[in-house]
Coordinates of C-alpha atoms in Angstrom, one line a residue:
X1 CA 0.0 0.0 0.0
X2 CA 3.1 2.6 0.8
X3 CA 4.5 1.6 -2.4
X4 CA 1.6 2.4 -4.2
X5 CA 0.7 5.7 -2.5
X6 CA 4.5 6.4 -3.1
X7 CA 4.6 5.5 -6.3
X8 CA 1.2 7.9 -7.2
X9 CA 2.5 10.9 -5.4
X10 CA 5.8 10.7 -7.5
X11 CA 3.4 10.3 -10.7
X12 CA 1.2 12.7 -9.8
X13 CA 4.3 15.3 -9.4
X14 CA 5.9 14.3 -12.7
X15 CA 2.8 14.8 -14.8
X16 CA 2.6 18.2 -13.0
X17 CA 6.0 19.3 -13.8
X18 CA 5.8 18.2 -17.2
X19 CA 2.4 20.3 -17.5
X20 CA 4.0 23.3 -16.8
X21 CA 6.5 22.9 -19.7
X22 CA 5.7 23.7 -23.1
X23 CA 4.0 25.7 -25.1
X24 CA 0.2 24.2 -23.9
X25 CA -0.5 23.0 -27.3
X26 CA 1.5 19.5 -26.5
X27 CA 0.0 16.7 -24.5
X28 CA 1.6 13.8 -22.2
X29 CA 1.2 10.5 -22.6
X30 CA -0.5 8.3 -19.7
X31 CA 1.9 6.1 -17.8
X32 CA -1.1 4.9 -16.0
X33 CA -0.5 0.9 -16.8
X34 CA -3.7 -0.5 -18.5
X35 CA -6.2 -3.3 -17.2
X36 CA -5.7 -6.4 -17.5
X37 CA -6.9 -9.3 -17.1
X38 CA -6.2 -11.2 -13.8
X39 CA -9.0 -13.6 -13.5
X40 CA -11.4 -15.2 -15.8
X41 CA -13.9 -17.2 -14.1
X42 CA -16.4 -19.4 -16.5
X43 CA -19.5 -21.3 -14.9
X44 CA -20.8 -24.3 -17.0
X45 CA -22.9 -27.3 -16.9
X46 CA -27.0 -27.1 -15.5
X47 CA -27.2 -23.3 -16.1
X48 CA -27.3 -23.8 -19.4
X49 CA -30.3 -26.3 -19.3
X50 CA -33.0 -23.3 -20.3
X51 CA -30.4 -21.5 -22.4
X52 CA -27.0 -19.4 -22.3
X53 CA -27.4 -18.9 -18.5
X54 CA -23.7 -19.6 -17.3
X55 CA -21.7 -16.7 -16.4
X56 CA -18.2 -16.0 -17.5
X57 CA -16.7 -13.6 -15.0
X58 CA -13.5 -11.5 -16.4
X59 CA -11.8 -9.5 -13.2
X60 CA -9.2 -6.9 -14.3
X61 CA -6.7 -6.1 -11.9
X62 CA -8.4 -2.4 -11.7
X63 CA -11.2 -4.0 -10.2
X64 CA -13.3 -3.5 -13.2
X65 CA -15.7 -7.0 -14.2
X66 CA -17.4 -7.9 -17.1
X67 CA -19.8 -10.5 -17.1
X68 CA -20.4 -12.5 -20.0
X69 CA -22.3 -15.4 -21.5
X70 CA -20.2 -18.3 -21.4
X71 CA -20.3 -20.0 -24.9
X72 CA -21.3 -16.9 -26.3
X73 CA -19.7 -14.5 -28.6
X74 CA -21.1 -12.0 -27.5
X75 CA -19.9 -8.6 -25.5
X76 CA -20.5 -8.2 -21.9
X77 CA -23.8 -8.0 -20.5
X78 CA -22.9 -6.5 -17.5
X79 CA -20.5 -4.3 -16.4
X80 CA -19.3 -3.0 -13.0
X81 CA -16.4 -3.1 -10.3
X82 CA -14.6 -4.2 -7.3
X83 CA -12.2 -2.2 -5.3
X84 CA -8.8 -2.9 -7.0
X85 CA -7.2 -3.6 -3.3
X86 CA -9.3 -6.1 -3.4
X87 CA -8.3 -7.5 -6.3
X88 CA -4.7 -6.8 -5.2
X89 CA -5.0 -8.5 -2.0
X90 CA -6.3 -11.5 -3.1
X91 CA -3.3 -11.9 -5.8
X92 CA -1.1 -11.4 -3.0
X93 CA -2.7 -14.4 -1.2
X94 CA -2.3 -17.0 -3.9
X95 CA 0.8 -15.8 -5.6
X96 CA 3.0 -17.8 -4.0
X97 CA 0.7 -20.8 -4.2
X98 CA 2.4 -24.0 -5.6
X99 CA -0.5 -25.4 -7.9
X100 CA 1.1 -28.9 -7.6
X101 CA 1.3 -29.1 -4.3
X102 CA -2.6 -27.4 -4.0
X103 CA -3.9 -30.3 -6.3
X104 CA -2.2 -33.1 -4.8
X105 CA -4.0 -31.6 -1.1
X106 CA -7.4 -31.1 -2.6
X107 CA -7.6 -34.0 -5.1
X108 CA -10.0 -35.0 -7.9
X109 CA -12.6 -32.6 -8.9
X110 CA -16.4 -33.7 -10.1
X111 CA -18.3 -33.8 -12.6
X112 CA -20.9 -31.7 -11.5
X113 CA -22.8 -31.1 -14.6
X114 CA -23.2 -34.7 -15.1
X115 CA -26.0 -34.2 -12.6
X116 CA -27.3 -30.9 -13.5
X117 CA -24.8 -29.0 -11.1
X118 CA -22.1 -26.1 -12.5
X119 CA -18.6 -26.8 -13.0
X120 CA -16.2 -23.6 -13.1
X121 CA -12.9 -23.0 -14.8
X122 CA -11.0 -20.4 -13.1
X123 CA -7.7 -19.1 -15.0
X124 CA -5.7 -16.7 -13.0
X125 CA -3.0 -14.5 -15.1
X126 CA -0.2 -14.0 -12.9
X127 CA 3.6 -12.2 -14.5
X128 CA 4.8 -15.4 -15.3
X129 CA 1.7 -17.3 -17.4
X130 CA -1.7 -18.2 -16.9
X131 CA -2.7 -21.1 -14.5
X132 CA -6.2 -22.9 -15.4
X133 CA -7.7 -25.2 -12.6
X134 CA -11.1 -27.2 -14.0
X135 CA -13.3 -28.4 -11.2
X136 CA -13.7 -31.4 -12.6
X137 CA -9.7 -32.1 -12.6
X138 CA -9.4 -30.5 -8.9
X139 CA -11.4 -30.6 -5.9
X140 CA -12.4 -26.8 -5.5
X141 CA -12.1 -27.1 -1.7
X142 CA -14.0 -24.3 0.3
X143 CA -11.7 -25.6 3.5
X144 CA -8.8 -25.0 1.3
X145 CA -7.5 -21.4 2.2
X146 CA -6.4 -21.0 -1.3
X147 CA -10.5 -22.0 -2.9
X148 CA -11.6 -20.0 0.2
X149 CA -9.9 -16.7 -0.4
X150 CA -10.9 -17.1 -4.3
X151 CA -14.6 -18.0 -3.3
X152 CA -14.5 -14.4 -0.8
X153 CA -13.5 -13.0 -4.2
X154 CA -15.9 -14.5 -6.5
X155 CA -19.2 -13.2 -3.5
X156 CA -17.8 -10.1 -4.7
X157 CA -17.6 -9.9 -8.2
X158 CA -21.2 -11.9 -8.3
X159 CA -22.7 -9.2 -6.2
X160 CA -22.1 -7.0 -9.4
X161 CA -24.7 -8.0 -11.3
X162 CA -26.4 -11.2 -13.2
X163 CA -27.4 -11.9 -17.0
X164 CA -31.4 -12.1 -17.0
X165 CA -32.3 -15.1 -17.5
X166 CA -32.7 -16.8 -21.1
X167 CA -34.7 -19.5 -22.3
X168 CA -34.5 -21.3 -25.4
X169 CA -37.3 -20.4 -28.1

């Protein structure tokens, strides 16, 4: 969080020094890093019984969320946020999180939509690559403090909004 604060107070100073060079005509670029994507979230399986009624969350590590259709080519249907230290802090919980070692505690996922339930694949973009985990490969463990802290996220992002519900014609 110091960091942070640091680091905007020494941006915010720069883009004010820079604004009083010049002749005013000239404009600065913004340093301000872009969004992007740090969690995509895709529910499938009995939600799509009636019709395209799975959700596919996108969180950007601004704290903005789309929510989409999954399956669907189509842009997102609703739009809203998070706060981005939220988003922040729960990177910082699982970033150090060795994905071997969490599948080999939690074992076997479930076919869940083999019995009209929702199976999720969650796909977290961290610096070094994306990592996917498939509920029916891993056990999505809500004892697990690494499914817990990503389930606290999820309540969250939900709480945005939901697609209206579609049925097939």
């Amino acid at each position: 969080m110091r960091t942070l604060l640091v680091r905007a107070l020494a941006t915010t100073g720069c883009l004010l020094a820079v604004a009083g060079c010049g002749d005013g005509k000239s404009t600065t670029n913004d340093t301000t890093p872009a969004a992007t994507e740090v969690l995509r979230y895709e529910a499938t399986g009995g939600c799509l019984m009636m019709g395209p009624n799975c959700a596919t969350y996108v969180v950007n590590s601004d704290g903005s969320v789309e929510i989409y259709r999954t399956g669907e080519n189509t842009p997102a249907e609703v739009e809203g946020s998070i706060p981005a230290a939220e988003v922040t802090a729960f990177l910082d919980s699982v970033k150090d999180t060795d994905f071997e070692v969490l599948i080999a505690e939690v074992g076997p996922g479930t076919c869940n939509a083999c019995v009209d339930g929702i199976d999720v694949i969650a796909t977290l973009t961290f610096a070094d690559g994306p990592v996917t985990l498939d509920s029916t490969v891993v056990n999505f463990d809500p004892n697990n403090d690494f499914f817990a802290n990503l389930e606290r996220l999820m309540e969250d992002v939900r709480a945005v909004g939901e697609l209206e519900i579609q049925q097939r014609g």
